[in-house]
Tab-separated table of C-alpha atoms and ligand atoms in Angstrom:
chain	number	residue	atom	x	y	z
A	1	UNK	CA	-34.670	57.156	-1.374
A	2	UNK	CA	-30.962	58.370	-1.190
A	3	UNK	CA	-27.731	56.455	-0.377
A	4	UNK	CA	-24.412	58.015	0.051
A	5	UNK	CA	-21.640	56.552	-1.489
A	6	UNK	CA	-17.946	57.638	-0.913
A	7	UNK	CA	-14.449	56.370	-2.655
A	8	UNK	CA	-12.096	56.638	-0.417
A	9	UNK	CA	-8.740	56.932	-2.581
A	10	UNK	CA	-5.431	57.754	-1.154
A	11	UNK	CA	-5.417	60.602	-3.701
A	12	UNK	CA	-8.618	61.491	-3.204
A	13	UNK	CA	-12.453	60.819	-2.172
A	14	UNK	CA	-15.128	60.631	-4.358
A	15	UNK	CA	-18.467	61.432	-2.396
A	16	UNK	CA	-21.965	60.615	-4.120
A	17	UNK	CA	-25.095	60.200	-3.341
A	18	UNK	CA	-27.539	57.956	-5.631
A	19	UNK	CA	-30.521	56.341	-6.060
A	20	UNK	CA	-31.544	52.118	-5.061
A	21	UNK	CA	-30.729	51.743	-8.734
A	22	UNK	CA	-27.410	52.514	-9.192
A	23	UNK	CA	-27.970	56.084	-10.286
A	24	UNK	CA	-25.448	58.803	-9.454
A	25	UNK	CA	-27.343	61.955	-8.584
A	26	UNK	CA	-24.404	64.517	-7.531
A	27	UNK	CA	-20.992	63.707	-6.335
A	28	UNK	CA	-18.144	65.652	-5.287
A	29	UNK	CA	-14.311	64.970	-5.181
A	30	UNK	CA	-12.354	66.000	-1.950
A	31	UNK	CA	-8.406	65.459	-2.071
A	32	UNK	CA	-7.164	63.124	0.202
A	33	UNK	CA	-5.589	65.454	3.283
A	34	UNK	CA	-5.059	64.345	7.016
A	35	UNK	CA	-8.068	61.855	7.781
A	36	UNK	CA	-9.689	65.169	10.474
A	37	UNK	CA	-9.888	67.852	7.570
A	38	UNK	CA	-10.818	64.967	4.781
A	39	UNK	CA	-13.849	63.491	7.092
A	40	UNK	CA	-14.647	67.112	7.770
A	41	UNK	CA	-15.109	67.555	4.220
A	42	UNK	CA	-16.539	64.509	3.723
A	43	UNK	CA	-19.361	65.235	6.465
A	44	UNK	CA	-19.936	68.641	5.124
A	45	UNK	CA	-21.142	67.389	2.016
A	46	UNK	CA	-23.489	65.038	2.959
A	47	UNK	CA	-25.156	67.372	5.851
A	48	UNK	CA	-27.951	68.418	4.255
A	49	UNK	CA	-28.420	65.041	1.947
A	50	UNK	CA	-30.796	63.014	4.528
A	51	UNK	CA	-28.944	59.701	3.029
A	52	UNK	CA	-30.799	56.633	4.350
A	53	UNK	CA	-27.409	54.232	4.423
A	54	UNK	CA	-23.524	55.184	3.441
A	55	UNK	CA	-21.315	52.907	1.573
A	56	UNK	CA	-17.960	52.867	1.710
A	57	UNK	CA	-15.223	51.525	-0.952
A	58	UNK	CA	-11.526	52.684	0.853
A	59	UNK	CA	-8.163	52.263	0.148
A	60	UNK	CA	-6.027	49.953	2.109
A	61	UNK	CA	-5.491	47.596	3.706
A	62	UNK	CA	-8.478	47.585	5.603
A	63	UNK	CA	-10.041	45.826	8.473
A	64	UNK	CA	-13.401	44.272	7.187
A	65	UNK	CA	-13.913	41.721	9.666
A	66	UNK	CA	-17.005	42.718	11.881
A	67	UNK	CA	-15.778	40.715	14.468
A	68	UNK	CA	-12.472	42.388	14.779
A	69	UNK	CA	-12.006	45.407	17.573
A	70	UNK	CA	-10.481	47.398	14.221
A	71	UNK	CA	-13.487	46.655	11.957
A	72	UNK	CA	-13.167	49.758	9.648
A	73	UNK	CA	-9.887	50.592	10.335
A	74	UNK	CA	-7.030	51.616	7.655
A	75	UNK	CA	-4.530	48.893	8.993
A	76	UNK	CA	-1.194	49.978	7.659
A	77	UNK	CA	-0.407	52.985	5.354
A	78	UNK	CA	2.340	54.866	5.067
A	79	UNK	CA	-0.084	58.297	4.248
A	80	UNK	CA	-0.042	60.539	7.193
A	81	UNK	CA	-2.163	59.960	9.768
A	82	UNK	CA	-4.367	57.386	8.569
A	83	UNK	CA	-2.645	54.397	9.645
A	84	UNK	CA	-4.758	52.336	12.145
A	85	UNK	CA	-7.787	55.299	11.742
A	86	UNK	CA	-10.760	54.945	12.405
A	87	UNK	CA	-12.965	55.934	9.106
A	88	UNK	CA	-15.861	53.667	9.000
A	89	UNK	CA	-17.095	54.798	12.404
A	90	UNK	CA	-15.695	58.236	11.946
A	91	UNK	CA	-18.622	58.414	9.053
A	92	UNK	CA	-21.090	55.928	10.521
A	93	UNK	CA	-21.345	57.833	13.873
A	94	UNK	CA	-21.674	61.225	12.477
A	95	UNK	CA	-24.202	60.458	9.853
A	96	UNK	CA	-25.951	58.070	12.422
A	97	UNK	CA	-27.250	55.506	8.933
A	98	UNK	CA	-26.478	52.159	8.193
A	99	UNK	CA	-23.049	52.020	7.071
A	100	UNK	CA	-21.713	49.879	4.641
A	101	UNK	CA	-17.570	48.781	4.566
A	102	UNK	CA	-15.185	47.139	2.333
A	103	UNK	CA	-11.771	47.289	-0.162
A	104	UNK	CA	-12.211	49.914	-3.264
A	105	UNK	CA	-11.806	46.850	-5.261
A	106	UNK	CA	-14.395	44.781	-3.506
A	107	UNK	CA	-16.578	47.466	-4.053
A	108	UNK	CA	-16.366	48.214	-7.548
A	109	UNK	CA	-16.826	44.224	-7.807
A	110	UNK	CA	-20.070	44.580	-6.736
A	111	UNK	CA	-21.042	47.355	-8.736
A	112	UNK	CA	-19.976	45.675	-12.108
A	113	UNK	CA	-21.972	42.703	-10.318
A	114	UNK	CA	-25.314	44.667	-9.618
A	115	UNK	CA	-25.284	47.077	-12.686
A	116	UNK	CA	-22.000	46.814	-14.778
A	117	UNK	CA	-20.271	44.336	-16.797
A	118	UNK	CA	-20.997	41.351	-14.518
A	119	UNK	CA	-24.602	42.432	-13.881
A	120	UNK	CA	-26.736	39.367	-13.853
A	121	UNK	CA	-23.603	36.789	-12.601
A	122	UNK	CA	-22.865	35.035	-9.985
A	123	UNK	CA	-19.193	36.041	-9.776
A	124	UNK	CA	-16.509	38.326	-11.097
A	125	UNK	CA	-13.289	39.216	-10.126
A	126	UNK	CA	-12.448	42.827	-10.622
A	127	UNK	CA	-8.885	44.102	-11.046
A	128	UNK	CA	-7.808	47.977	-10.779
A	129	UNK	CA	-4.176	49.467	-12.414
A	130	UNK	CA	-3.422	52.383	-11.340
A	131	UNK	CA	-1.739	53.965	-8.890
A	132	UNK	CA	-1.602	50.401	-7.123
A	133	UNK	CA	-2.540	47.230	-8.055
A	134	UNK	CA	-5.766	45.499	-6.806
A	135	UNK	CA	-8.434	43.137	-6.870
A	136	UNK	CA	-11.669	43.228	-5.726
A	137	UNK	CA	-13.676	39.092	-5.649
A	138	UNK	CA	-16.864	38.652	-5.744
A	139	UNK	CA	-17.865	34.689	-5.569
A	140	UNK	CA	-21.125	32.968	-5.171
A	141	UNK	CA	-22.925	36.223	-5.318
A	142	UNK	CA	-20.930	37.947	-2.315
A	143	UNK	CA	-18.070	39.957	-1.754
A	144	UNK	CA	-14.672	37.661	-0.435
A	145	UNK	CA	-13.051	38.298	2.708
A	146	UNK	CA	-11.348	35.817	4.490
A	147	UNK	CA	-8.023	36.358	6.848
A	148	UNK	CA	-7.630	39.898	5.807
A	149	UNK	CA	-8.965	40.468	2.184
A	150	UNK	CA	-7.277	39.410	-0.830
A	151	UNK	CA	-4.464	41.372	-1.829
A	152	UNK	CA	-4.129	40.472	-5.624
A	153	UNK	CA	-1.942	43.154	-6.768
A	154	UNK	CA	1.107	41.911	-4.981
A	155	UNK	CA	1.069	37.865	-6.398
A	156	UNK	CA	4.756	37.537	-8.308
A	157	UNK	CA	5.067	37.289	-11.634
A	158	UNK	CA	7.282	35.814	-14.474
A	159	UNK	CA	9.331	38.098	-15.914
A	160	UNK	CA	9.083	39.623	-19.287
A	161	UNK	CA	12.555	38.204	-20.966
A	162	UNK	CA	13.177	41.649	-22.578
A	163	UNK	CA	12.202	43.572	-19.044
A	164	UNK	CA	15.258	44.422	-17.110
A	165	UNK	CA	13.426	46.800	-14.703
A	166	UNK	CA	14.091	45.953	-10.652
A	167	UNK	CA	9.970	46.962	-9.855
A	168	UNK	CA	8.419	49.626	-7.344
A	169	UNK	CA	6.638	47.983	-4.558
A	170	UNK	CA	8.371	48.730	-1.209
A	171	UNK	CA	7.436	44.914	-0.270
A	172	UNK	CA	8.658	42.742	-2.954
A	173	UNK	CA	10.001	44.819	-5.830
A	174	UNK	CA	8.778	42.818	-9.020
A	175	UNK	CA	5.315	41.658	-7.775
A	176	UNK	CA	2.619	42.881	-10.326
A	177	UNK	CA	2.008	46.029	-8.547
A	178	UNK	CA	5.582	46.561	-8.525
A	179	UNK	CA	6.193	45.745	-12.311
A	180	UNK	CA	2.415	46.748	-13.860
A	181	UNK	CA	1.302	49.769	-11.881
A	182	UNK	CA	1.147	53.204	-13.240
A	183	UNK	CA	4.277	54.773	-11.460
A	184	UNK	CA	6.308	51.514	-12.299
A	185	UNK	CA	5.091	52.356	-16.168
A	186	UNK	CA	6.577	55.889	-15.049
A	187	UNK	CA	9.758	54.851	-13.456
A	188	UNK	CA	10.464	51.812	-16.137
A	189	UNK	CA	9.819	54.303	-19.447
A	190	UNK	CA	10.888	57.670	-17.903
A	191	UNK	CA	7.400	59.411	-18.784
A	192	UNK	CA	3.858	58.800	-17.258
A	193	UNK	CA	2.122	55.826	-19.222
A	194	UNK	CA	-0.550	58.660	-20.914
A	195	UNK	CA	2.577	59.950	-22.760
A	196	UNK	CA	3.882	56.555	-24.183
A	197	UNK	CA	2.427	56.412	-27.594
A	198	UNK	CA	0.025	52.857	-28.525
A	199	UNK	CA	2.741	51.753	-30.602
A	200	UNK	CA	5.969	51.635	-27.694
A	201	UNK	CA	7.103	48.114	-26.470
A	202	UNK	CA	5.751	49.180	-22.911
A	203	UNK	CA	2.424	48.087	-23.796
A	204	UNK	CA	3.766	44.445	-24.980
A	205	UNK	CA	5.253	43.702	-21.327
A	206	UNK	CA	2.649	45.639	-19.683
A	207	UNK	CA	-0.205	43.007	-21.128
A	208	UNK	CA	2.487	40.076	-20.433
A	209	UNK	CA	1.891	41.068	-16.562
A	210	UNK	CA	-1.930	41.876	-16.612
A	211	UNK	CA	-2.599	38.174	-18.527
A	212	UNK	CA	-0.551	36.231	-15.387
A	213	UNK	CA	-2.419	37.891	-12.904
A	214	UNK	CA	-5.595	37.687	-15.211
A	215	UNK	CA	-4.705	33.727	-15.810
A	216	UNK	CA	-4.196	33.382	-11.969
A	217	UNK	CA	-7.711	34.925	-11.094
A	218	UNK	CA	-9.132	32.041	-13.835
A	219	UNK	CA	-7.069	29.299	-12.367
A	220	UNK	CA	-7.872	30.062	-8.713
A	221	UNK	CA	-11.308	31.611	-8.613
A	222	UNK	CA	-13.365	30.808	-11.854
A	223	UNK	CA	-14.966	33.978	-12.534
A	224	UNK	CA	-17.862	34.615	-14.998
A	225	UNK	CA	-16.443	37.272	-15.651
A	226	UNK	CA	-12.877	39.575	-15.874
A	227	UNK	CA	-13.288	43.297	-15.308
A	228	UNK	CA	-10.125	45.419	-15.776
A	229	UNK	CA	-10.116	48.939	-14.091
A	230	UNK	CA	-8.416	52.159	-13.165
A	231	UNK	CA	-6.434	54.643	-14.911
A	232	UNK	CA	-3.820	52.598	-16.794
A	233	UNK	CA	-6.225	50.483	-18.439
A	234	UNK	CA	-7.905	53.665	-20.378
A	235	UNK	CA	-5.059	52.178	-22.651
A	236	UNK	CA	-7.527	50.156	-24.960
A	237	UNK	CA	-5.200	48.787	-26.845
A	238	UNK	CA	-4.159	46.642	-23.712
A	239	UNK	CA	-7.393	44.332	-23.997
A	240	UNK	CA	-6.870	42.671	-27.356
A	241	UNK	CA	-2.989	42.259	-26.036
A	242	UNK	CA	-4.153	40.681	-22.970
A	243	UNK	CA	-6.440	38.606	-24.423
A	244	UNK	CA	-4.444	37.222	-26.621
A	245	UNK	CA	-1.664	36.216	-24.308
A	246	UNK	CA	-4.360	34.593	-21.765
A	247	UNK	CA	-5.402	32.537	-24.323
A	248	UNK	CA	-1.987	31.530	-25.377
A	249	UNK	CA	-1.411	31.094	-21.394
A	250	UNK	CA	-4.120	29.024	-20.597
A	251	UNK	CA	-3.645	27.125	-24.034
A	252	UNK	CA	-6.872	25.438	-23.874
A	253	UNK	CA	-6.724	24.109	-20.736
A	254	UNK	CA	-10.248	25.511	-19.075
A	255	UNK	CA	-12.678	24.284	-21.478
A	256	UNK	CA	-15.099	26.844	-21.142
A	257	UNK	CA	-16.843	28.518	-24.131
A	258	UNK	CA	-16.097	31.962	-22.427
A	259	UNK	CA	-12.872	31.911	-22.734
A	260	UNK	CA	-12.649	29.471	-26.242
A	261	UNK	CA	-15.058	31.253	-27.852
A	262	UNK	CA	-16.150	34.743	-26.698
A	263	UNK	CA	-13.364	35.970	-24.576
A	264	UNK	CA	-13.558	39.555	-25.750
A	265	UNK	CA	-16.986	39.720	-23.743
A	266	UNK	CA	-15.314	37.945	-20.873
A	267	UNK	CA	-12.057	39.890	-20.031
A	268	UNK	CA	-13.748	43.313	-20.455
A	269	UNK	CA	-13.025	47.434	-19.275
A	270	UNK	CA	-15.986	48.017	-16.711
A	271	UNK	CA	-19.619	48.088	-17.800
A	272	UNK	CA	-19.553	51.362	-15.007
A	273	UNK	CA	-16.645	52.787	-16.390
A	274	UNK	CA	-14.549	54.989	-14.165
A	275	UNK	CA	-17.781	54.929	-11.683
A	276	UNK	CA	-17.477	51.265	-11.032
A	277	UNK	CA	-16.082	52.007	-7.179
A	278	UNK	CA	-18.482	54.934	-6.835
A	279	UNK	CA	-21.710	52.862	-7.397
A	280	UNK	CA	-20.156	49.812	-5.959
A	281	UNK	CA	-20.015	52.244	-2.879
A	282	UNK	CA	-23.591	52.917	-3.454
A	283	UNK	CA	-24.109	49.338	-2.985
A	284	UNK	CA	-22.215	48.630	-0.266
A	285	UNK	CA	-24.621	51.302	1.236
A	286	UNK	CA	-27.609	49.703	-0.096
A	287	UNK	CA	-26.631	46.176	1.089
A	288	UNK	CA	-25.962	47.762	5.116
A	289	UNK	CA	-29.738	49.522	4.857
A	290	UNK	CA	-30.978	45.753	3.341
A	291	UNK	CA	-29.448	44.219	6.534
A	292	UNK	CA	-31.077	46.552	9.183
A	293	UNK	CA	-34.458	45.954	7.874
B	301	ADP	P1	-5.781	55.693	-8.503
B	301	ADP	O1	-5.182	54.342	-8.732
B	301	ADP	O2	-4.831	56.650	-7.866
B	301	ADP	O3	-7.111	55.634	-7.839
B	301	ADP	P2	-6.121	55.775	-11.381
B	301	ADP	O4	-6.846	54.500	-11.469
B	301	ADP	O5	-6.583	56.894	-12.262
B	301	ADP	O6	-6.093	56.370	-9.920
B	301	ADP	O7	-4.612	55.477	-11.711
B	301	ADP	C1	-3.633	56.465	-11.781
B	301	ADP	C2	-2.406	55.867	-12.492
B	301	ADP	O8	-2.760	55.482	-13.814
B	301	ADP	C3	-1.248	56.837	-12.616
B	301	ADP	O9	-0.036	56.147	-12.328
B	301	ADP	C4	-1.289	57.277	-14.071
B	301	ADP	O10	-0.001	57.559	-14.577
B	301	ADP	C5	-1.898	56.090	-14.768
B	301	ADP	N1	-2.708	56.509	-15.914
B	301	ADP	C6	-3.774	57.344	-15.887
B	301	ADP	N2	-4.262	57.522	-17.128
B	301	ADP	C7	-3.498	56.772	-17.947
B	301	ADP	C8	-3.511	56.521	-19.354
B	301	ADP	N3	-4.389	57.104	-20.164
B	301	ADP	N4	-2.579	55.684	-19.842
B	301	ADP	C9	-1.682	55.088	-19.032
B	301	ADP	N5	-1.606	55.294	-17.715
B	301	ADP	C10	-2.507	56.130	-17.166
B	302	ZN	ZN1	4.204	43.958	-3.841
C-alpha cells in the first residue's frame, strides 16, 4: 500500500510517496511558487501514484482545527498568494484520499515518534532551526493543538551578555527565532552560518538560545525526549554546547535520570535525519486512512 506524503516548505515542497512503514519510495522537490502552479506541480506528481491517503506537514501558521470553516488553511503569510489558501482541500479534493493535516513541526514530531529518535515514547517535543524557528509537540502519544498550535519559535529569551544584535523576527525582534534562526546567524555574523568555522563565538551564543528554549520545552511539557532539527543544527558541534548549558540551566532541578545521567541520548539530532517532516508527512497520511476505516 502507498501513502503520499508532501512537505510543504515556504522554500519548497518535498513530495513522497512511502510505504505503512515509514519507507520513502521516491520523492520529488518542487520550489515553492504561487500556491496554483505549486499544487499543479504537486498534483502532477502524484497522478499516476494510486496513493491510498496524503499527509501533509506545511508551513505556517496553519488552521488545524477540524471544526474551524479554515481547517487547512495557511492563516497569515506574508509569501504571495498563500495567505488564507486553501491547500489541504486544494490536495484532498483532487486526489479524492484521506487526507491528513498539520504544522511541519508537528509532523516531523510524529515521525521521530513512530520511527525516529522518539520511536517507542510516549512524547517528544521536536524543534526545527532553520529558516524559522519551530516546534512541533507531541504529548500522551498525539500531536498538540490547542487555540491555534504552538508557536515555540517565537518564546523570548535572555540575552547572551556578549550579544549586542537587535534580532530578525518582524514580530518581536529578539524572540528565539529572531536571535537563533539561520538568517539572524546571517545578519548577526555577516556570512551564512555554513561559512562560520566550528571554532567562532557564534556557536557559544547560538547554544545559549537553543538550551532556553530547550529548558522551556522540559519545564513546560516533560518530554521523553528532545529532537533538534533543520538546517542550522547540521552544526554538530551545537549538541554537546547545548547540553551542557541545559544542564547547567536546569541545575538539577528535574530529577530525572534522562537528563542526570544520559542526556546525550535525550537532547538528540533526529533519528530520521533531514526526512523527519517527510515521513512524519507519511504519517500524518497514514493516521487520516486509520481514521476512515
Ligand atoms: P528551511 O528552514 O527553509 O526549511 P533548513 O532547515 O535547511 O530549511 O534551514 C535553512 C537555514 O539553515 C538557512 O538560514 C541556512 O543558512 C541555515 N543552514 C543550513 N545549513 C547550515 C549549516 N551547515 N550550518 C549552519 N547553518 C546552516
Ligand atoms: Zn518572533
Amino acid at each position: 500500500m502507498l501513502i503520499g506524503a508532501i512537505e510543504a516548505g515556504g522554500t519548497k515542497f518535498v513530495c513522497g510517496v512511502g510505504t505503512e512503514d515509514g519507507r520513502i519510495l521516491e520523492r520529488t522537490r518542487i520550489p515553492t511558487g504561487r500556491p496554483e502552479e505549486t499544487v499543479g506541480r504537486v498534483l502532477e506528481f502524484f497522478r499516476d501514484k494510486s496513493v491510498k491517503a496524503i499527509g501533509i506537514g506545511s508551513f505556517g501558521p496553519i488552521d488545524v482545527n477540524p471544526s474551524s470553516p479554515q481547517y487547512g488553511h495557511i492563516t497569515t503569510t506574508p509569501k504571495p498568494g498563500w495567505s488564507g489558501y486553501p491547500l489541504l482541500a486544494a490536495i484532498r479534493d483532487a486526489l479524492g484520499v484521506p487526507a491528513g493535516w498539520d504544522t511541519d513541526v508537528n509532523a516531523a514530531a510524529l515521525g521521530e515518534a513512530k520511527w525516529g529518535a522518539a520511536r517507542g515514547l510516549d512524547s517528544c517535543v521536536y524543534f526545527t532551526i532553520g529558516t524559522g524557528v519551530g516546534i512541533g509537540v507531541y504529548a500522551e502519544k498525539r500531536l498538540l493543538h490547542g487555540l491555534v498550535h504552538p508557536e515555540g519559535g517565537h518564546i523570548p529569551v535572555r540575552r547572551h551578555p556578549e550579544d549586542g544584535f537587535a534580532g530578525v523576527c518582524p514580530y518581536h525582534g529578539d524572540c528565539l527565532e529572531g536571535m537563533a534562526s539561520g538568517p539572524a546567524l546571517e545578519k548577526r555574523w555577516g556570512k551564512p552560518g555554513a561559512e562560520l568555522p566550528t571554532g567562532h563565538p557564534a556557536w557559544a551564543i547560538e547554544a545559549h538560545y537553543i538550551a532556553q528554549a530547550v529548558m522551556t520545552a522540559i519545564l513546560m511539557l516533560s518530554p521523553h525526549k528532545v529532537i533538534l532539527g533543520g538546517g542550522v543544527m547540521h552544526q554538530t558541534q551545537l549538541f554537546p554546547a547545548v547540553r551542557e548549558a541545559v544542564k547547567r540551566g536546569l541545575n538539577g532541578y528535574v530529577r530525572a535520570p534522562e537528563i542526570l545521567e544520559r542526556i546525550d541520548e535525550y537532547i538528540v539530532p533526529p533519528g530520521l535525519g533531514d526526512d523527519a517532516g517527510l515521513c512524519g508527512a507519511l504519517a500524518l497520511g497514514l493516521e487520516a486512512l486509520e481514521r476512515t476505516s
